[in-house]
PDB file of C-alpha atoms in Angstrom:
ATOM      1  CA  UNK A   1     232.742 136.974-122.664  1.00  0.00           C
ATOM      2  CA  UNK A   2     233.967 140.723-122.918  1.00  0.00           C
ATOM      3  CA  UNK A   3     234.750 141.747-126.528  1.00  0.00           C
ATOM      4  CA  UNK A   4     235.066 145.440-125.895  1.00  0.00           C
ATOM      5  CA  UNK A   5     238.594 145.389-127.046  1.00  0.00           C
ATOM      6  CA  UNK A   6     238.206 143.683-130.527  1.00  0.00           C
ATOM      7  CA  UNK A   7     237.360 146.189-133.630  1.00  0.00           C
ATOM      8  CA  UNK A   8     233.690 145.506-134.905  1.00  0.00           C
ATOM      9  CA  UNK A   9     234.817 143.233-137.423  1.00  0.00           C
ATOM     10  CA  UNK A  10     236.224 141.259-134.641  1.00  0.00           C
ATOM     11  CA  UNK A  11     233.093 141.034-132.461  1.00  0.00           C
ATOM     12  CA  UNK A  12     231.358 139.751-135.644  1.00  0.00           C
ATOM     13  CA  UNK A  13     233.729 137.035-136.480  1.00  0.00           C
ATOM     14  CA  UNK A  14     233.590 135.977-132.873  1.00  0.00           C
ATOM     15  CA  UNK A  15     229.690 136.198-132.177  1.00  0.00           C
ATOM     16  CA  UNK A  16     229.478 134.107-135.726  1.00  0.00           C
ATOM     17  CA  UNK A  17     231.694 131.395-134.064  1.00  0.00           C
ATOM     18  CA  UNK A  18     229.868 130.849-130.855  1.00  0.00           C
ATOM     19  CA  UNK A  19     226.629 130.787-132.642  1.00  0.00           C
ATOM     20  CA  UNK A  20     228.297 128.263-135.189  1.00  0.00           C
ATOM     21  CA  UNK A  21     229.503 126.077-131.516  1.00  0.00           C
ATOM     22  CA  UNK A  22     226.155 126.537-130.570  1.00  0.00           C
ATOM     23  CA  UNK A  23     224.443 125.011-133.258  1.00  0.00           C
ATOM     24  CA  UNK A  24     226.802 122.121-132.996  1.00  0.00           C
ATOM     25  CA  UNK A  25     226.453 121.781-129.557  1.00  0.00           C
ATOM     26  CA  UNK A  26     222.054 122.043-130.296  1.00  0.00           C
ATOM     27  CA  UNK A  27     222.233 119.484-132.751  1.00  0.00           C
ATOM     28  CA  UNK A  28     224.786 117.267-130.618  1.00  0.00           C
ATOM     29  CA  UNK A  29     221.822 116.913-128.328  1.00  0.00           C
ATOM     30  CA  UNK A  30     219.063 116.517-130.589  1.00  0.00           C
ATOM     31  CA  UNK A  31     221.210 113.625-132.169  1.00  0.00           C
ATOM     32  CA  UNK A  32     221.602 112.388-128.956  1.00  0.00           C
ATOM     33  CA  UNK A  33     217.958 112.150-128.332  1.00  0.00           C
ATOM     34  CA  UNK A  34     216.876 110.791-131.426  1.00  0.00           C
ATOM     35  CA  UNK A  35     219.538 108.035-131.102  1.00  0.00           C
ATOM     36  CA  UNK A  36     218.777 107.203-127.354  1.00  0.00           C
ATOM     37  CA  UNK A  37     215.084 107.198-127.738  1.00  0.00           C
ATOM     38  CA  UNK A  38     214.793 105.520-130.731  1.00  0.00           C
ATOM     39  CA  UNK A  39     217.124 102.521-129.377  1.00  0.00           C
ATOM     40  CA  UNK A  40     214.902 102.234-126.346  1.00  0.00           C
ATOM     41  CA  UNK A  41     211.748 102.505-127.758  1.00  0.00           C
ATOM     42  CA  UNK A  42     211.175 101.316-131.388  1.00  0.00           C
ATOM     43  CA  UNK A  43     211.981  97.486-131.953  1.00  0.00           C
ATOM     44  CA  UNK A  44     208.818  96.469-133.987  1.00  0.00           C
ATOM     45  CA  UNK A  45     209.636  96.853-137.428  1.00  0.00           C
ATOM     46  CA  UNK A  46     206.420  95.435-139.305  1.00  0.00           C
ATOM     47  CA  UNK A  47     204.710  98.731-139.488  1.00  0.00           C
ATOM     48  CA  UNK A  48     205.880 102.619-140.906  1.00  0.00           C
ATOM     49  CA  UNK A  49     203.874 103.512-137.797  1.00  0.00           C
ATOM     50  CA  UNK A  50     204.399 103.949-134.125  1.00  0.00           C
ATOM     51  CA  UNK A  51     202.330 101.301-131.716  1.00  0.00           C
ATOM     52  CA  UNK A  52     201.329 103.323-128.960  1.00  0.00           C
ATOM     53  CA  UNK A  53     203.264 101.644-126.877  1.00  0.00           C
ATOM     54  CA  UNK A  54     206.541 103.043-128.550  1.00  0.00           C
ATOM     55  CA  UNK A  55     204.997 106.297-128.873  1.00  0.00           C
ATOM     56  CA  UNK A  56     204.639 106.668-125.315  1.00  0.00           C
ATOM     57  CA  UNK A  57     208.025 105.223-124.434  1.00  0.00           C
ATOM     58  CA  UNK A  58     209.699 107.978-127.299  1.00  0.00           C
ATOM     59  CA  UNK A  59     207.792 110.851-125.683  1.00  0.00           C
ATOM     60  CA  UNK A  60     208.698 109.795-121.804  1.00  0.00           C
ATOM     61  CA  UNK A  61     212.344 109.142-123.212  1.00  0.00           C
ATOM     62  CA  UNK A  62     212.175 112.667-124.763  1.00  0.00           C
ATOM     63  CA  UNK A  63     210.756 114.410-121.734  1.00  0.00           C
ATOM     64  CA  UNK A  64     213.385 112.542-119.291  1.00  0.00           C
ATOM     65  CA  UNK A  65     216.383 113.380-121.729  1.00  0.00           C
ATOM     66  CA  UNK A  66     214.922 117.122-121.748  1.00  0.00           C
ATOM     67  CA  UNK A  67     214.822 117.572-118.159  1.00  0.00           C
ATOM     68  CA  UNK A  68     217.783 115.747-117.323  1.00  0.00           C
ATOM     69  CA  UNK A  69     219.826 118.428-119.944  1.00  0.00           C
ATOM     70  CA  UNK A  70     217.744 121.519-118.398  1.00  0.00           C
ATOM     71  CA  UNK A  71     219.176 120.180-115.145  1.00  0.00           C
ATOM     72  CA  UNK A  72     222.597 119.698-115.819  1.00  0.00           C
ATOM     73  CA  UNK A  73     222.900 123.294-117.718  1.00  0.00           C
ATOM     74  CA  UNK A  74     221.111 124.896-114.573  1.00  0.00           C
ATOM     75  CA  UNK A  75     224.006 122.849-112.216  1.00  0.00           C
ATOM     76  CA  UNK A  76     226.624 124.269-114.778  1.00  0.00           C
ATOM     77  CA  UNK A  77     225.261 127.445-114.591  1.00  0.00           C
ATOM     78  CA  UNK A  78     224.949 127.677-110.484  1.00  0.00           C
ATOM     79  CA  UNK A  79     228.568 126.374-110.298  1.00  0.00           C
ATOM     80  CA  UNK A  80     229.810 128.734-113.040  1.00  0.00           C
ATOM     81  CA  UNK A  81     227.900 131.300-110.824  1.00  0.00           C
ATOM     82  CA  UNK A  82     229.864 130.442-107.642  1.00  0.00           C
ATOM     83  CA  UNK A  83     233.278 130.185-109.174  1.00  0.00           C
ATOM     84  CA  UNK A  84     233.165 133.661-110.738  1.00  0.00           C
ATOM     85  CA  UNK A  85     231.598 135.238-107.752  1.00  0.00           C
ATOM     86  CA  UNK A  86     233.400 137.363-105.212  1.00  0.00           C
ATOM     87  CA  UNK A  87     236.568 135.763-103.497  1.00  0.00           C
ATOM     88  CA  UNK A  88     236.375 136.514 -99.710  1.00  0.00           C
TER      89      UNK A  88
END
C-alpha cells in the first residue's frame, strides 16, 4: 500500500491498524490450530499428560496445518503477483 500522500500522523494511524489486522489475523490461525489439533488428537482424558501417541498426532497436525498455510499464502502471493503485473 502507498501512503505517500497521508501526513505522518496518518501513516501512523494506518501502519497501527494493519499491524492490529495482523495480529488478529496471527492469532485467527493459531486458534485455528489449537482447536483442529486438539480435536483430532487428544481424546484420553485420564491423564494431565500427553500419551505419545497424541503427542505425535498434535505435532504432525501442527506441521500439516503449518505447511498447508505457508502454501496457501505463497499461492496468494504468486496470484497477487500476476494480477498486479504488467497488462500486455
Amino acid at each position: 500500500m502507498d501512503f505517500s500522500q497521508l501526513n505522518s500522523a496518518e501513516q501512523a494511524h494506518m501502519t497501527k491498524i494493519i499491524e492490529k489486522k495482523q495480529m488478529q489475523d496471527f492469532l485467527r490461525l493459531y486458534s485455528g490450530l489449537v482447536e483442529r489439533c486438539f480435536s483430532s488428537c487428544c481424546n484420553d482424558f485420564t491423564s494431565k499428560a500427553l500419551s505419545s501417541k497424541e503427542e505425535q498426532c498434535v505435532m504432525n497436525c501442527a506441521d500439516k496445518f503449518l505447511k498447508h498455510s505457508e502454501r496457501v499464502g505463497q499461492r496468494f502471493a504468486e496470484l497477487n503477483a500476476e494480477a498486479m503485473g504488467p497488462k500486455p
